mmCIF file of C-alpha atoms in Angstrom:
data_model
loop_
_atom_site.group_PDB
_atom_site.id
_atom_site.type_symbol
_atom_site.label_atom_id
_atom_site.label_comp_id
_atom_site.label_asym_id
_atom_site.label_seq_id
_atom_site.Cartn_x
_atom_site.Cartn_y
_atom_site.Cartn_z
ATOM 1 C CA UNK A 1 3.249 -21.033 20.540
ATOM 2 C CA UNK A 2 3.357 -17.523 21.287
ATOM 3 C CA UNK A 3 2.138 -14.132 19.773
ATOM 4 C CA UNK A 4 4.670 -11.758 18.984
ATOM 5 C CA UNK A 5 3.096 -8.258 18.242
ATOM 6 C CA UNK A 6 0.184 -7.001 16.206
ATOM 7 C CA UNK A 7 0.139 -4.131 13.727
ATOM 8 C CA UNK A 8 -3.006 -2.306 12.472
ATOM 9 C CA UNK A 9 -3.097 0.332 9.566
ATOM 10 C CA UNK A 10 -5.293 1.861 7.537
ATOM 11 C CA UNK A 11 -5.028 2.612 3.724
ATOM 12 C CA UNK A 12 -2.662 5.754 3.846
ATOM 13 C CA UNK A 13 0.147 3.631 5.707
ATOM 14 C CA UNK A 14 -0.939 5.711 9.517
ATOM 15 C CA UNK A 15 -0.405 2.867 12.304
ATOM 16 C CA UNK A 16 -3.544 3.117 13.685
ATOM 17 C CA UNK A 17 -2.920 0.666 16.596
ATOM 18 C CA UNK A 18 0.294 -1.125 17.960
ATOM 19 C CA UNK A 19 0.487 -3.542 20.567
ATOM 20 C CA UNK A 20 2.663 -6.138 21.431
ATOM 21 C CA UNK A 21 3.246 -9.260 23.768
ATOM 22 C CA UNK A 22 6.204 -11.372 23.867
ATOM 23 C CA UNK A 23 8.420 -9.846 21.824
ATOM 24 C CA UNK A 24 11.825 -10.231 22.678
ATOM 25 C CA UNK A 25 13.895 -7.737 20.041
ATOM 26 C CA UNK A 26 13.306 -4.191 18.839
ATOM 27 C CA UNK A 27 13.773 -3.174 15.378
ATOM 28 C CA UNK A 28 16.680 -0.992 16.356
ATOM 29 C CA UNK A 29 15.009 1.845 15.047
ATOM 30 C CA UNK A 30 12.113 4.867 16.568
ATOM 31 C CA UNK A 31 8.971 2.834 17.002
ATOM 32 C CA UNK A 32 7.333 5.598 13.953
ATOM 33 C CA UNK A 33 10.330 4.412 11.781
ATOM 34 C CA UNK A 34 9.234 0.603 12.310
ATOM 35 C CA UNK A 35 6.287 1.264 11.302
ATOM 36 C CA UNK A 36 6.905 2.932 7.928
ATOM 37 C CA UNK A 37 9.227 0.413 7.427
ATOM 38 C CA UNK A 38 6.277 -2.521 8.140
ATOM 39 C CA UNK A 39 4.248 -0.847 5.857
ATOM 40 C CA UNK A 40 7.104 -0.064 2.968
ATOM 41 C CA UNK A 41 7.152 -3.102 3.038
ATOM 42 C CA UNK A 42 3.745 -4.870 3.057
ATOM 43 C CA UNK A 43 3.443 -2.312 0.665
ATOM 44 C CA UNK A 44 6.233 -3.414 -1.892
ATOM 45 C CA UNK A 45 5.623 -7.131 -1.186
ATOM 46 C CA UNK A 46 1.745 -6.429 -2.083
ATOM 47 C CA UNK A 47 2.903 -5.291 -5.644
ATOM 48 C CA UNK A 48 5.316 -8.123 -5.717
ATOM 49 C CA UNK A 49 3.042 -10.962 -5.086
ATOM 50 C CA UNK A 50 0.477 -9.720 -7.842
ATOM 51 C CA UNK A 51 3.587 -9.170 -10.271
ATOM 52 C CA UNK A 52 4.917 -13.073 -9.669
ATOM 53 C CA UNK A 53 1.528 -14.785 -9.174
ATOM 54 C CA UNK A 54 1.022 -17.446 -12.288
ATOM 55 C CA UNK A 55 -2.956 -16.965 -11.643
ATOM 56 C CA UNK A 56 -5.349 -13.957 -10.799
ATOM 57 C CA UNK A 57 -5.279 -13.559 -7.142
ATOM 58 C CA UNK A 58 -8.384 -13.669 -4.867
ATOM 59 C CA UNK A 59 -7.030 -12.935 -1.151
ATOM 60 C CA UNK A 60 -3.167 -12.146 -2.423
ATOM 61 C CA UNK A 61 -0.759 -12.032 0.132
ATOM 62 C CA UNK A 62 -1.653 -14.324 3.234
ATOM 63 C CA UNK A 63 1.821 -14.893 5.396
ATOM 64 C CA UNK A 64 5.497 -15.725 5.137
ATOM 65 C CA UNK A 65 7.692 -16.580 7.729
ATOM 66 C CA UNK A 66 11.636 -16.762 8.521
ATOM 67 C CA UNK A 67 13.538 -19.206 10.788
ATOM 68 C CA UNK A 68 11.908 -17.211 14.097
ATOM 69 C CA UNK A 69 8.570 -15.975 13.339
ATOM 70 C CA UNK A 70 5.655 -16.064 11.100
ATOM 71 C CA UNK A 71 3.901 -12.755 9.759
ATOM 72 C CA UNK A 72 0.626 -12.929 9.374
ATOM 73 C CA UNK A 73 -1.890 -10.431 7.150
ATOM 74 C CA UNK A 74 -4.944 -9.804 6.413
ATOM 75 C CA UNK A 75 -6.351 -6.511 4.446
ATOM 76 C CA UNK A 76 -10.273 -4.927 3.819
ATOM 77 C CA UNK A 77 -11.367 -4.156 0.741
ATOM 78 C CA UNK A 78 -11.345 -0.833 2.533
ATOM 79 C CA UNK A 79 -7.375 -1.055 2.626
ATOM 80 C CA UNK A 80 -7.110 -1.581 6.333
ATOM 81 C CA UNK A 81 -4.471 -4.253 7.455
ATOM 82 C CA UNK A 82 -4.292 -6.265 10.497
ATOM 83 C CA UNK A 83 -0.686 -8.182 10.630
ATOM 84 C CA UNK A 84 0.165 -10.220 13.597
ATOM 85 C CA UNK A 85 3.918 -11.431 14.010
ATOM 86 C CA UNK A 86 3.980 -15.226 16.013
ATOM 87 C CA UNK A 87 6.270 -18.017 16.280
ATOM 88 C CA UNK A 88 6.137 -20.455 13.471
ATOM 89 C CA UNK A 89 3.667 -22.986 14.768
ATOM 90 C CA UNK A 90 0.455 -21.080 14.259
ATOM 91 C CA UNK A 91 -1.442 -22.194 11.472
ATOM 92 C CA UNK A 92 -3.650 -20.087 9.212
ATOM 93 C CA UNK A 93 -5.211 -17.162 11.417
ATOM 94 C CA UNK A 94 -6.901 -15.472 8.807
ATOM 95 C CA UNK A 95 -10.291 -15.955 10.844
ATOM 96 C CA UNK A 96 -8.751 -14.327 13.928
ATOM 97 C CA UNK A 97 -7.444 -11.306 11.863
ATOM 98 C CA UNK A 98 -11.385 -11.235 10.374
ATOM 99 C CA UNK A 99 -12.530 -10.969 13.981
ATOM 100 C CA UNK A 100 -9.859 -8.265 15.096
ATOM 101 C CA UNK A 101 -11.418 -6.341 12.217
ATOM 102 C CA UNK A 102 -14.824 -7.088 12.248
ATOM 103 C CA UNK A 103 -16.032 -7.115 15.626
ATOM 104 C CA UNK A 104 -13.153 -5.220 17.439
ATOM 105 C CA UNK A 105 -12.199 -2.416 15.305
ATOM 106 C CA UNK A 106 -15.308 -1.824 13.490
ATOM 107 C CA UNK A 107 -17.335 -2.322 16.583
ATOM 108 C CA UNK A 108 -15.535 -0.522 18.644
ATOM 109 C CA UNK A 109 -13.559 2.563 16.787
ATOM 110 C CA UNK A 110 -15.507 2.739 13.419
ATOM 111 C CA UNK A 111 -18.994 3.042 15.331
ATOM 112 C CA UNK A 112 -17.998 5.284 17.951
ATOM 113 C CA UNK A 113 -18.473 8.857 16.931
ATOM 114 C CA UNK A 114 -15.472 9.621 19.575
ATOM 115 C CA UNK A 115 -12.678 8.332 17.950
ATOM 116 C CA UNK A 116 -11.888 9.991 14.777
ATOM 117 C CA UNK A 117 -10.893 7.948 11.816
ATOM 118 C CA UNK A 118 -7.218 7.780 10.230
ATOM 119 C CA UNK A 119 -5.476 8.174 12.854
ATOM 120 C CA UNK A 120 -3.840 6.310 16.245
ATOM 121 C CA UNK A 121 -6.804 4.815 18.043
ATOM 122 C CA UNK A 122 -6.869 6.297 21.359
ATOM 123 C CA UNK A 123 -10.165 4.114 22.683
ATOM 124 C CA UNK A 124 -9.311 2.588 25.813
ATOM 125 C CA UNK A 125 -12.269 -0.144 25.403
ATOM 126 C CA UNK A 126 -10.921 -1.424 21.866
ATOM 127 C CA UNK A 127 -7.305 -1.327 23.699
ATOM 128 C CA UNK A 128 -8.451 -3.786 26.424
ATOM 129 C CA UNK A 129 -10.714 -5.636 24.159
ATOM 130 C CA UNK A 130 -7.969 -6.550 21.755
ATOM 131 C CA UNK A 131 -5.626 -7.445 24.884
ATOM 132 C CA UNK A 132 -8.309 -9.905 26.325
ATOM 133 C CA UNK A 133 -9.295 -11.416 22.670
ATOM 134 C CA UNK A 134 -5.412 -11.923 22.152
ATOM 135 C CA UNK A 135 -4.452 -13.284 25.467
ATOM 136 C CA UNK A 136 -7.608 -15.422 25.154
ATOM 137 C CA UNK A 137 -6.498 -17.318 21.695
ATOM 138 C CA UNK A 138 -5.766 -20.717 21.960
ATOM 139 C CA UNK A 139 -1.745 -20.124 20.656
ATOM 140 C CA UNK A 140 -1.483 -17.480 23.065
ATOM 141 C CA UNK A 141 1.431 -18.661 24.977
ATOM 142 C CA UNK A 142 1.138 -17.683 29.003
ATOM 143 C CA UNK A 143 4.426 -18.928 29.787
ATOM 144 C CA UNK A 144 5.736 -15.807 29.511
ATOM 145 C CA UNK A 145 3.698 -13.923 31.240
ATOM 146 C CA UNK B 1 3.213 -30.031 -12.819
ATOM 147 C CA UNK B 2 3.025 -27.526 -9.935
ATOM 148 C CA UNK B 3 6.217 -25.910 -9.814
ATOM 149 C CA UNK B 4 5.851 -22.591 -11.046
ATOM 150 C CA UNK B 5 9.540 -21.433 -11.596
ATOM 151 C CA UNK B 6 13.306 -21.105 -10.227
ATOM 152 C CA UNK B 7 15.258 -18.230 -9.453
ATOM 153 C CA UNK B 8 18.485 -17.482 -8.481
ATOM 154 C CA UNK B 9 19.689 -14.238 -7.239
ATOM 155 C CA UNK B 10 23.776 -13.298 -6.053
ATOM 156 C CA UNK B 11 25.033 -11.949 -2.949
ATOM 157 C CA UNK B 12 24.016 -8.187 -4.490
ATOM 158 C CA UNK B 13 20.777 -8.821 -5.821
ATOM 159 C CA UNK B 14 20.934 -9.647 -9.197
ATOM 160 C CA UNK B 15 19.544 -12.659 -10.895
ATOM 161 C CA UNK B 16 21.875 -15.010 -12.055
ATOM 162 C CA UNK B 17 19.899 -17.518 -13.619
ATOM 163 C CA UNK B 18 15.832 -18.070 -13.854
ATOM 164 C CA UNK B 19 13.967 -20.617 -15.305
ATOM 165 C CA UNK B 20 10.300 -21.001 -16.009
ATOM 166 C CA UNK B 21 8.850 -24.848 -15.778
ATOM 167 C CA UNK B 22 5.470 -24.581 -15.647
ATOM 168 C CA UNK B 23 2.964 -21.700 -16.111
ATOM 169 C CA UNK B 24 -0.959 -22.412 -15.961
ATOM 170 C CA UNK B 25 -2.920 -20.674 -18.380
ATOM 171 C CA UNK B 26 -5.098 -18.130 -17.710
ATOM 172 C CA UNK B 27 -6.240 -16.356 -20.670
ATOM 173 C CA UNK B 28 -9.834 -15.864 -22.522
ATOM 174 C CA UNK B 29 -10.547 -15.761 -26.281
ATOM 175 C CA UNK B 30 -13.648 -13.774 -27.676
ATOM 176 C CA UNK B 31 -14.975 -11.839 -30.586
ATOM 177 C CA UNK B 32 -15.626 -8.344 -30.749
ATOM 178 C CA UNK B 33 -17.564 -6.594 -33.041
ATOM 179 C CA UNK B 34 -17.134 -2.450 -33.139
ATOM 180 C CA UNK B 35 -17.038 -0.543 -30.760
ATOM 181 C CA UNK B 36 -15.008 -2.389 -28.511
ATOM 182 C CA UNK B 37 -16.803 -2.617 -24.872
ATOM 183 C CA UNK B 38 -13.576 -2.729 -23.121
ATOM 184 C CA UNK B 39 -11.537 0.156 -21.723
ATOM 185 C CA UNK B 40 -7.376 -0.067 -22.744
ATOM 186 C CA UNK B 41 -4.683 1.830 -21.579
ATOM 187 C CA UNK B 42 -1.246 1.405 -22.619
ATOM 188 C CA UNK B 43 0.890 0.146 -19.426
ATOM 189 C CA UNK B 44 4.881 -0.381 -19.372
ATOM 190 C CA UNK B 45 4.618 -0.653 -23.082
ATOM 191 C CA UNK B 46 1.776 -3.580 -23.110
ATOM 192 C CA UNK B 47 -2.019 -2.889 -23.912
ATOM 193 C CA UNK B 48 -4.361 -3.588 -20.498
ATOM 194 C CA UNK B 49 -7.185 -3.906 -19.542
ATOM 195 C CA UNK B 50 -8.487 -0.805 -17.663
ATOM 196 C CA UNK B 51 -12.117 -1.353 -16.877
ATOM 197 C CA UNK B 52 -14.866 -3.399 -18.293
ATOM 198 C CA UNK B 53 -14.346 -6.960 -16.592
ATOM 199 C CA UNK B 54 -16.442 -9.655 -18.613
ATOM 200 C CA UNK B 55 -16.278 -13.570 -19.371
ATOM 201 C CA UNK B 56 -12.958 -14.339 -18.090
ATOM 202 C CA UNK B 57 -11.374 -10.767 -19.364
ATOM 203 C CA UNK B 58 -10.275 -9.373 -16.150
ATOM 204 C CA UNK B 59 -9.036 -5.896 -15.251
ATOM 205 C CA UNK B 60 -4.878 -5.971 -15.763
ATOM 206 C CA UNK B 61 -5.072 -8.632 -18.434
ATOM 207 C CA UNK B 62 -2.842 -7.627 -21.064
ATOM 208 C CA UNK B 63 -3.860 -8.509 -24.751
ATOM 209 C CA UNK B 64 -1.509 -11.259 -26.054
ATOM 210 C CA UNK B 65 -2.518 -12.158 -29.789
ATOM 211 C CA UNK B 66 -5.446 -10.765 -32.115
ATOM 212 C CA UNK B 67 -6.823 -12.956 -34.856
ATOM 213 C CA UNK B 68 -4.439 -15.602 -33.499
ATOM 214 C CA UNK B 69 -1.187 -14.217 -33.803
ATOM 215 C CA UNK B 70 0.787 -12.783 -30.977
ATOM 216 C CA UNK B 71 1.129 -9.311 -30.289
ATOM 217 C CA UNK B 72 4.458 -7.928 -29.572
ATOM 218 C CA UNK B 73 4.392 -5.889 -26.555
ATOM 219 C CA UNK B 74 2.501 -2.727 -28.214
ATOM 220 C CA UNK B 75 2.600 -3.907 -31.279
ATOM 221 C CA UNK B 76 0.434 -6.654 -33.207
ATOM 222 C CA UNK B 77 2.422 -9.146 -35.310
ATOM 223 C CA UNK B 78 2.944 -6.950 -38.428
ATOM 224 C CA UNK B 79 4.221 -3.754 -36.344
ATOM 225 C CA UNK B 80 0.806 -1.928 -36.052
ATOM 226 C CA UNK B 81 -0.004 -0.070 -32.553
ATOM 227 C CA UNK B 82 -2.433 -2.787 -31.210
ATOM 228 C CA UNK B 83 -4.653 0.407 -29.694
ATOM 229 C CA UNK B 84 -4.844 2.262 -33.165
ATOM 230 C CA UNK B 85 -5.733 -1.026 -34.524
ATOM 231 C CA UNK B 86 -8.452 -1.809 -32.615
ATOM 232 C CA UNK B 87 -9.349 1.321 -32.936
ATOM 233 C CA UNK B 88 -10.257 0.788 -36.476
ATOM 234 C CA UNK B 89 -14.379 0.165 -37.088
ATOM 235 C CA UNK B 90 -12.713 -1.667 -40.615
ATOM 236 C CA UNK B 91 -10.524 -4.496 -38.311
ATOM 237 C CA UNK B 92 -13.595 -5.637 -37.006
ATOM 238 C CA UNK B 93 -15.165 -8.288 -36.265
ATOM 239 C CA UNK B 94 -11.881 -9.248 -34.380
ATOM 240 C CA UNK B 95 -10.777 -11.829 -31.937
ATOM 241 C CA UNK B 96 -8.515 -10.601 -29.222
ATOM 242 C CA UNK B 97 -6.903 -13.522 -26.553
ATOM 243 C CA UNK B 98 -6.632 -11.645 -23.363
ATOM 244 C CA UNK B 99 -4.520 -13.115 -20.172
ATOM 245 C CA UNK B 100 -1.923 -12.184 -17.316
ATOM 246 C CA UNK B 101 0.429 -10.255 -18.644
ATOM 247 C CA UNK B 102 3.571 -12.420 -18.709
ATOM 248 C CA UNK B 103 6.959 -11.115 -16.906
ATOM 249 C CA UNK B 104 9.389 -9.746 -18.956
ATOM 250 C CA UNK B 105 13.157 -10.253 -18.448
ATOM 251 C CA UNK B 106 13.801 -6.791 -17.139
ATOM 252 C CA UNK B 107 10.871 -7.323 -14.635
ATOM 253 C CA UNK B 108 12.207 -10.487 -13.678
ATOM 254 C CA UNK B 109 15.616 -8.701 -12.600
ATOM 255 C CA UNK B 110 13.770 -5.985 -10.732
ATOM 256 C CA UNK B 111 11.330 -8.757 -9.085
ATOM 257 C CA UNK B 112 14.793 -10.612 -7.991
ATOM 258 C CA UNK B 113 16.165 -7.612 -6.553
ATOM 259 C CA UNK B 114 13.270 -6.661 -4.937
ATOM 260 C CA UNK B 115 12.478 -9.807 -3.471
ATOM 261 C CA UNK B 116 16.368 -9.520 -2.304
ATOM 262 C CA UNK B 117 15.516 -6.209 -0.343
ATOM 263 C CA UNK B 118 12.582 -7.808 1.251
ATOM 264 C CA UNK B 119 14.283 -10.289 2.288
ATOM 265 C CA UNK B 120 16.819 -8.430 4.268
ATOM 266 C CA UNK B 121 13.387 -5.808 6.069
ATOM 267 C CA UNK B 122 12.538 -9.230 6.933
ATOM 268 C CA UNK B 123 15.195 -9.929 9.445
ATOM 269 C CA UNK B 124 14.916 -6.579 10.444
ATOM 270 C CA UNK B 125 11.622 -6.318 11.612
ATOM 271 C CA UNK B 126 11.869 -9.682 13.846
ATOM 272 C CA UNK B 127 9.883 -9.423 16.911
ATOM 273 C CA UNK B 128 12.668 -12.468 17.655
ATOM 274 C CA UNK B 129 16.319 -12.471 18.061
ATOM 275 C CA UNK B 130 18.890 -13.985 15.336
ATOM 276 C CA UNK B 131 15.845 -14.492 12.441
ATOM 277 C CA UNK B 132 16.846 -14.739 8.993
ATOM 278 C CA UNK B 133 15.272 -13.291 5.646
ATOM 279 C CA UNK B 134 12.043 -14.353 4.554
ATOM 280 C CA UNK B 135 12.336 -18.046 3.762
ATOM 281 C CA UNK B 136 8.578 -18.699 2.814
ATOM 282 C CA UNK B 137 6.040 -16.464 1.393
ATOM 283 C CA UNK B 138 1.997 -17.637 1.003
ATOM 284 C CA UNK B 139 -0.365 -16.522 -1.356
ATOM 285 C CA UNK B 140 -3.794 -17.900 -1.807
ATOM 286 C CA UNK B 141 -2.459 -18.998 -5.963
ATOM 287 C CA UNK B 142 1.642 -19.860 -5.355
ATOM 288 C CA UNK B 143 4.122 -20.306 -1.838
ATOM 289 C CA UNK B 144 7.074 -18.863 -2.526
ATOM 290 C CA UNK B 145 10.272 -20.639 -0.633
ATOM 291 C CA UNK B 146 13.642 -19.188 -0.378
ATOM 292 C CA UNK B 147 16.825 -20.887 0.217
ATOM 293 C CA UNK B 148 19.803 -18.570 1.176
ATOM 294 C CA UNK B 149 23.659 -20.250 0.992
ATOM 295 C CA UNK B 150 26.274 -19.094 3.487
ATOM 296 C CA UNK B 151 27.970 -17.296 1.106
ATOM 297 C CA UNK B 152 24.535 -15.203 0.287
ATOM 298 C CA UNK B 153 23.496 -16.964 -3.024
ATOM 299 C CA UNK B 154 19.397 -16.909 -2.931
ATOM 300 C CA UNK B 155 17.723 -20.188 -4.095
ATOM 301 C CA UNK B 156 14.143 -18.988 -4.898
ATOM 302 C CA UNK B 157 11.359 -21.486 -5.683
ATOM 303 C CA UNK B 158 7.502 -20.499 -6.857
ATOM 304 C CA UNK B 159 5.522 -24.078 -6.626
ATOM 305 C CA UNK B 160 1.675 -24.043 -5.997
ATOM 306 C CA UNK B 161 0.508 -23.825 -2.197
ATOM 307 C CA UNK B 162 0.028 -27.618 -2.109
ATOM 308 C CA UNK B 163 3.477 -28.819 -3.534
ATOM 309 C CA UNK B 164 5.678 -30.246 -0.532
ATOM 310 C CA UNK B 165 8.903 -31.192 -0.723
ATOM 311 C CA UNK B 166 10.439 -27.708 -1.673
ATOM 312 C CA UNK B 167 13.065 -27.514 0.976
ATOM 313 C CA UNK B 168 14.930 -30.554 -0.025
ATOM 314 C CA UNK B 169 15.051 -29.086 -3.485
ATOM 315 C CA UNK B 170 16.131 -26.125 -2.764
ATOM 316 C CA UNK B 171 19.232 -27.851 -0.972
ATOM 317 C CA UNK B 172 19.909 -30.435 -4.129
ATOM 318 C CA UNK B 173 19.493 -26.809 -6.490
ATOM 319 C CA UNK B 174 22.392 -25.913 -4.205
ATOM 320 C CA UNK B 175 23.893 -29.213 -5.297
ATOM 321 C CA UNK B 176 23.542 -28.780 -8.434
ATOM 322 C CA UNK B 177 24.678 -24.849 -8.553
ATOM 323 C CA UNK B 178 27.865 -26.406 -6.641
ATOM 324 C CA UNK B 179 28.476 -29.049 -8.827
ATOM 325 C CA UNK B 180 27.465 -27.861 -12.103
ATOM 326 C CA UNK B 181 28.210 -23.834 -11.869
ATOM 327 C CA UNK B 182 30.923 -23.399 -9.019
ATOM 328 C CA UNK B 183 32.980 -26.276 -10.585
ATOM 329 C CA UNK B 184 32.733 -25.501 -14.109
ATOM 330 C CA UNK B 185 35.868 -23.696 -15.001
ATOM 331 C CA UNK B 186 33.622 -21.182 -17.271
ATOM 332 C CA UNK B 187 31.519 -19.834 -15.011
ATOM 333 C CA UNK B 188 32.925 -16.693 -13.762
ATOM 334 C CA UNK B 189 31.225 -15.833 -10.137
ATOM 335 C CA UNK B 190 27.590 -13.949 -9.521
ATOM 336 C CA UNK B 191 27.739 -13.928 -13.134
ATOM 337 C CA UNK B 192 24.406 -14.942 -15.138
ATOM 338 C CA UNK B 193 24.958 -18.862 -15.369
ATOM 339 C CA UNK B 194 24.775 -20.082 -19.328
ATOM 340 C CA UNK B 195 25.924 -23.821 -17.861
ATOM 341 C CA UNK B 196 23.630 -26.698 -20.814
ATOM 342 C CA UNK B 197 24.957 -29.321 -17.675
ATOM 343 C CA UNK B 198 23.582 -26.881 -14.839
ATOM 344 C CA UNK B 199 19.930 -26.356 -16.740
ATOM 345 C CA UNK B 200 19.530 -30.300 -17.856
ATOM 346 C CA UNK B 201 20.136 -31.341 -14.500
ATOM 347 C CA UNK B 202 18.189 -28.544 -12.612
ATOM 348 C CA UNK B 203 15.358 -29.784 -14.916
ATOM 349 C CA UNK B 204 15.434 -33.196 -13.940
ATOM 350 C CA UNK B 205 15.543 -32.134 -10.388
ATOM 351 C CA UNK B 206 12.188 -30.178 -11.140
ATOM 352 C CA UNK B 207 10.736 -33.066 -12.445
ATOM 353 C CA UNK B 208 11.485 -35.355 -9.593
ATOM 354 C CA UNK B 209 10.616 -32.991 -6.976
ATOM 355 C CA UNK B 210 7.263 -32.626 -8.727
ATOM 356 C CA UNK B 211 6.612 -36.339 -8.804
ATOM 357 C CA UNK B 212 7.306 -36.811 -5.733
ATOM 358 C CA UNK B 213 5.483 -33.646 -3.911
ATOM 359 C CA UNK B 214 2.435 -34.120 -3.893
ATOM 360 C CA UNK B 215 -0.863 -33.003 -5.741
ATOM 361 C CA UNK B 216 -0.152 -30.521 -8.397
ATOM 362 C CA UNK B 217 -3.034 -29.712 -10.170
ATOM 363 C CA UNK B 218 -2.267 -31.422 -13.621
ATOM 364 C CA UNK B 219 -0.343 -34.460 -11.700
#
């Protein structure tokens, strides 16, 4: 099991933090270009999960996955969204995407009158923080490095 | 019963076929007397609910039959605008059946061809090499499992989050596209598919996938 990369963005679509891990292919595309793309299309599959869903939805979209990897979301009533790419054996992470949120991001970028908000976090403590809670995680693969 | 519905979407993105088994009801019934203490708007030519969420009425419920009868889109039963109608102090008291709005056929298209495009951004944005399209989507109310062919037919399956079983019906759906589509001498490629042998036996597939899955909620 292995974590891939992990996106963070707030309401207006600005990547407000990338970081990534093991991940073995790029998009093919300028890293600002990936992430419009990432959030076209969280965007587009946001609207198309409330359009097919048979019931009224309480979390919406939670994950979907492909042969190789498993996306993984999570969004704030406040519009910010935390998605985290893995392999397919992680299980429901919603709890670790809460914590990201909740005690790393708020914590760390929303109380700090230094780092302005809606745009790229440039906090070197949240940076490090969110390395050592990711590397920490029990799916956290170190057999790559 | 907790397969939601089928779709099936060609190589460019259009839906060839779609069928809807089973769709849980979520819809409210109540009396109003004048003024009505719900905000409307008029959305993609159905009445919704804009603001005032109360007993079950929830904000994007679309109103589907007053006094009983079925409104039509805009329109109540016997052609009236169904906002000029409640708008009306003499209609009232009236009882109005709110719900989920249900999808029309042209939104089913542009669903299918949407979910098509996702599909490929998918692949794209792999953190891993060689990854296909999205194969399984999760909600907290439906999963969503995809099934592409070789030749780029899509084999789309809404079921609720606790059905199992999916994958081996999306390959006997293949089966039965291949044996009752592909081999009819009618059926004209990525065409819609109007097969009777096709639907009965895609039903019956539905049925025994559901039975044996697990757990729906009615099961």
């Amino acid at each position: 099991m292995t974590v891939h990369n992990l996106y963070l963005f707030d309401r207006n679509g600005v990547c407000l933090h990338y970081s990534e891990w093991h991940r073995k292919k790029q998009a093919g595309i300028s890293q600002e270009e990936e992430f419009k793309l990432m959030y076209g299309m969280l965007f587009s599959i946001r609207s198309f999960v409330s359009k097919m869903s048979p019931l009224d939805m309480k979390d919406g979209f939670v994950a979907f996955q492909t042969s190789r990897y498993k996306l993984h979301y999570y969004e704030t009533p406040t519009g910010i969204k935390v998605v985290m790419n893995t392999d397919l054996g992680v299980g429901p992470i919603r709890d670790v995407l809460h914590h990201i949120y909740s005690a790393l991001y708020v914590e760390l970028v929303v109380k700090n009158p230094l780092c302005p908000l809606g745009q790229t976090v440039q906090s070197e403590l949240f940076r490090s923080r969110l390395d050592s809670y990711i590397r920490s995680l029990p799916f956290f693969s170190a057999r790559a490095g | 019963m907790a397969i939601f519905s089928v779709y099936v979407v060609n190589k460019a993105g259009g839906l060839i076929y779609h069928l809807d088994s089973y769709a849980p009801r979520a819809e409210a019934e109540k009396t109003f007397s004048y003024p009505l203490d719900l905000l409307l708007k008029l959305h993609d030519e159905r009445v919704l609910v804009a603001f005032g969420q109360r007993d079950g009425i929830r904000v994007g419920h679309a109103v589907l039959a007053i006094n009983g009868k079925d409104v039509n889109g805009k329109y109540t039963a016997d052609g009236k605008e169904v906002l000029e109608y409640l708008g009306n102090p003499a209609n009232y008291p009236v009882s109005v059946r709110f719900g989920r709005p249900r999808l029309t056929s042209n939104e089913k298209l542009m669903l299918a061809s949407m979910f098509h495009s996702l599909f490929a951004i998918g692949s794209q944005l792999s953190p891993e090499q060689g990854s296909s399209g999205i194969e399984m989507l999760e909600t907290d109310t439906f999963k969503l499992h995809c099934f592409q062919t070789l030749t780029g037919i899509k084999f789309v399956v809404l079921a609720d989050p606790r059905q199992a079983g999916i994958d081996s019906l999306l390959r006997k759906i293949y089966e039965i596209y291949s044996d009752f589509a592909l081999k009819n001498p009618f059926y004209s490629l990525e065409m819609p598919i109007r097969c009777e042998l096709f639907e009965q036996n895609l039903k019956l597939a539905l049925e025994v996938a559901e039975k044996a899955g697990t757990f729906g909620p009615g099961s």
